[in-house]
């Protein structure tokens, strides 16, 4: 596959909704350890709402803006506005590209990362979803083709999520725990890695 079109992106988000449904308890368990235990329920609810609204989306940009607004309206918590911002900024950047090939998708993902960082003020190493997203953006460039790039991005996100385990959190509820957050994987980094894994599986 050379580029991502609105059909494949719709399929991605449909499968993401299924994955977050299936992983709801796992993500809630991660959040119970260093937060309030609702991350899986938040995302399952938000993406289930997204899945009911995607029919008829004509462009990737329009699709992502709808996804972002829906997530802001339904996810709640800290992650709702952040996941919402991710998709809204991805949607804005997608509008600048006629086709979402490897280079365009790298820019779309980078715009999403910049939006989440501007909104949440977290940086790499703060034990948040940024620790999965930032390495994924980096991994997009330099790969041989789109499917390889998506696989590399997913692998980098997964590793980044695992690497949150020894960290102290500097943002979100987990930051109240100080060094008691050490030894636990960040739920938002984990869900972000799942989201990118679903896309890599679909395209790979
Ligand atoms: P809440 O913490 O309000 O219950 P969730 O449980 O849905 O919200 O989401 C928690 C996740 O949100 C964390 O695991 C972390 O990855 C992410 N998060 C929290 N604050 C920030 C932030 N400022 N920037 C980026 N991600 C954040
Ligand atoms: Mg929570």
Short mmCIF file of C-alpha atoms in Angstrom, two decimals, residues 23-45 75 77 79 173-174 177 187-188:
data_model
loop_
_atom_site.label_atom_id
_atom_site.label_comp_id
_atom_site.label_asym_id
_atom_site.label_seq_id
_atom_site.Cartn_x
_atom_site.Cartn_y
_atom_site.Cartn_z
CA UNK A 23 -8.39 -4.26 26.33
CA UNK A 24 -10.65 -2.17 28.55
CA UNK A 25 -9.98 -4.18 31.73
CA UNK A 26 -6.23 -4.33 31.06
CA UNK A 27 -6.04 -0.54 30.60
CA UNK A 28 -8.19 0.04 33.67
CA UNK A 29 -5.88 -2.23 35.71
CA UNK A 30 -2.84 -0.22 34.61
CA UNK A 31 -4.63 3.01 35.57
CA UNK A 32 -5.78 1.52 38.90
CA UNK A 33 -2.12 1.04 39.86
CA UNK A 34 -1.07 4.68 39.34
CA UNK A 35 -4.31 6.61 38.72
CA UNK A 36 -8.03 6.15 39.26
CA UNK A 37 -8.69 3.03 37.22
CA UNK A 38 -10.84 4.52 34.46
CA UNK A 39 -8.54 4.80 31.44
CA UNK A 40 -9.80 1.64 29.69
CA UNK A 41 -13.43 2.53 30.30
CA UNK A 42 -12.81 6.09 29.09
CA UNK A 43 -11.26 4.98 25.81
CA UNK A 44 -13.70 2.11 25.20
CA UNK A 45 -16.59 4.57 25.61
CA UNK A 75 -13.77 10.20 26.90
CA UNK A 77 -10.52 12.65 32.23
CA UNK A 79 -6.88 11.70 28.24
CA UNK A 173 -2.68 11.76 38.39
CA UNK A 174 0.35 9.46 38.55
CA UNK A 177 2.45 9.32 43.65
CA UNK A 187 -1.84 3.46 30.79
CA UNK A 188 -1.96 6.31 28.24
#
